[in-house]
Coordinates of C-alpha atoms in Angstrom, one line a residue:
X1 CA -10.1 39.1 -7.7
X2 CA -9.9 36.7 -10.6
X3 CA -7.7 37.2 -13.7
X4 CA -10.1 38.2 -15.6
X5 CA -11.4 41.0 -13.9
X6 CA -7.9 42.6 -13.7
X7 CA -7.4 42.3 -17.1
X8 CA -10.8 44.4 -17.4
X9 CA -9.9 46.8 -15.0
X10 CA -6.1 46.9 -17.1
X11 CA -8.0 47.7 -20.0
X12 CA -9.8 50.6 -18.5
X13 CA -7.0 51.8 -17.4
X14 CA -5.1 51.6 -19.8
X15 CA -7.7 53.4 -22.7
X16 CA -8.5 56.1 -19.9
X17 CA -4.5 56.9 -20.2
X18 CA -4.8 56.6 -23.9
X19 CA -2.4 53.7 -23.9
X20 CA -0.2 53.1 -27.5
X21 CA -0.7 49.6 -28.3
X22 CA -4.2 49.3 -27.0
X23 CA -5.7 46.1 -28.4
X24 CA -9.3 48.2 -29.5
X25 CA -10.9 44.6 -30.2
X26 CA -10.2 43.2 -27.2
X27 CA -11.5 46.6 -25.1
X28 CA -14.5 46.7 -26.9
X29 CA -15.4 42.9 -26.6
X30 CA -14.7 43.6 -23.1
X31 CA -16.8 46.8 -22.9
X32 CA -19.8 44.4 -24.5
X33 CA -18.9 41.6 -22.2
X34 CA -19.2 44.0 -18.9
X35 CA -22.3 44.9 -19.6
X36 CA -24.1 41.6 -21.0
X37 CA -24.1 42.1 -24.7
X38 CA -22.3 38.9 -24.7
X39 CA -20.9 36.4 -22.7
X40 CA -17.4 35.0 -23.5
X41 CA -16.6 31.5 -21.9
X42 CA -18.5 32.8 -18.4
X43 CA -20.7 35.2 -17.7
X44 CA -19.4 38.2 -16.2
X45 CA -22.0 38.1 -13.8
X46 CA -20.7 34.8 -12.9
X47 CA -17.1 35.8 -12.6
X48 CA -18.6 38.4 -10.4
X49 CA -20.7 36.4 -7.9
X50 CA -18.2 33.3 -7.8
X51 CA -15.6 36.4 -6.7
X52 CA -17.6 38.5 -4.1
X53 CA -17.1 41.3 -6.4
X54 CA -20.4 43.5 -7.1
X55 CA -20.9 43.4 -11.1
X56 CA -22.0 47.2 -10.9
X57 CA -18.4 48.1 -9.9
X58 CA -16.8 47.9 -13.1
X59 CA -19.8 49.1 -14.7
X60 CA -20.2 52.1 -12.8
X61 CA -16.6 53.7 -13.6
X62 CA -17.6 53.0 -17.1
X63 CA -20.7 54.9 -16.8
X64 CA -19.3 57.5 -14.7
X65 CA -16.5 58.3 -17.3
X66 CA -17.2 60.1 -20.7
X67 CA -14.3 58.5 -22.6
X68 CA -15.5 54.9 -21.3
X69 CA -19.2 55.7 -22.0
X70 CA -18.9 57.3 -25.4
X71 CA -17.0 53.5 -26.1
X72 CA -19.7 51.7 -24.5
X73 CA -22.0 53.6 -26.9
X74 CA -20.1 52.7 -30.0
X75 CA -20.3 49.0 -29.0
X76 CA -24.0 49.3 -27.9
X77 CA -24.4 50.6 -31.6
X78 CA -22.0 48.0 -33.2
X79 CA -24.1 44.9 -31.4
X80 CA -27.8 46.4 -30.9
X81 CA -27.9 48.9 -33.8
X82 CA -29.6 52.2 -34.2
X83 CA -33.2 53.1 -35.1
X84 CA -31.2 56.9 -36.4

């Protein structure tokens, strides 16, 4: 698995177990790069398929989670905004 998507998976990790020293800017640009809201240096759909990893992996423990999906709302809101 490439660097990258460790350090993804770290980050998960590491908010799921409320980790002090958390960098929140990095999670969330992470968060917004997982799911296509923007696309860094590569794709993450790129990373993905040049790896033989399936891009829904990552994306489904961030679903499946209410800690990691309330996030992924907040950056949804931050890039996309809010009709509310």
């Amino acid at each position: 698995m490439p660097e990258s998507l460790i350090d993804c998976a770290d980050l998960l990790r590491g908010r799921l177990r409320n980790q002090r020293g958390l960098d929140l800017e990095e999670y969330t640009m992470t968060l917004g790069w997982i799911f296509g809201y923007w696309q860094g240096a590569l794709p993450y759909t790129y990373v993905c398929a040049v790896s033989g990893v399936d891009p829904e992996t990552l994306q489904d423990v961030i679903l499946n989670n209410a800690r990691l999906k309330a996030d992924l709302n907040e950056v949804r809101r931050m890039c996309c905004g809010s009709l509310l």
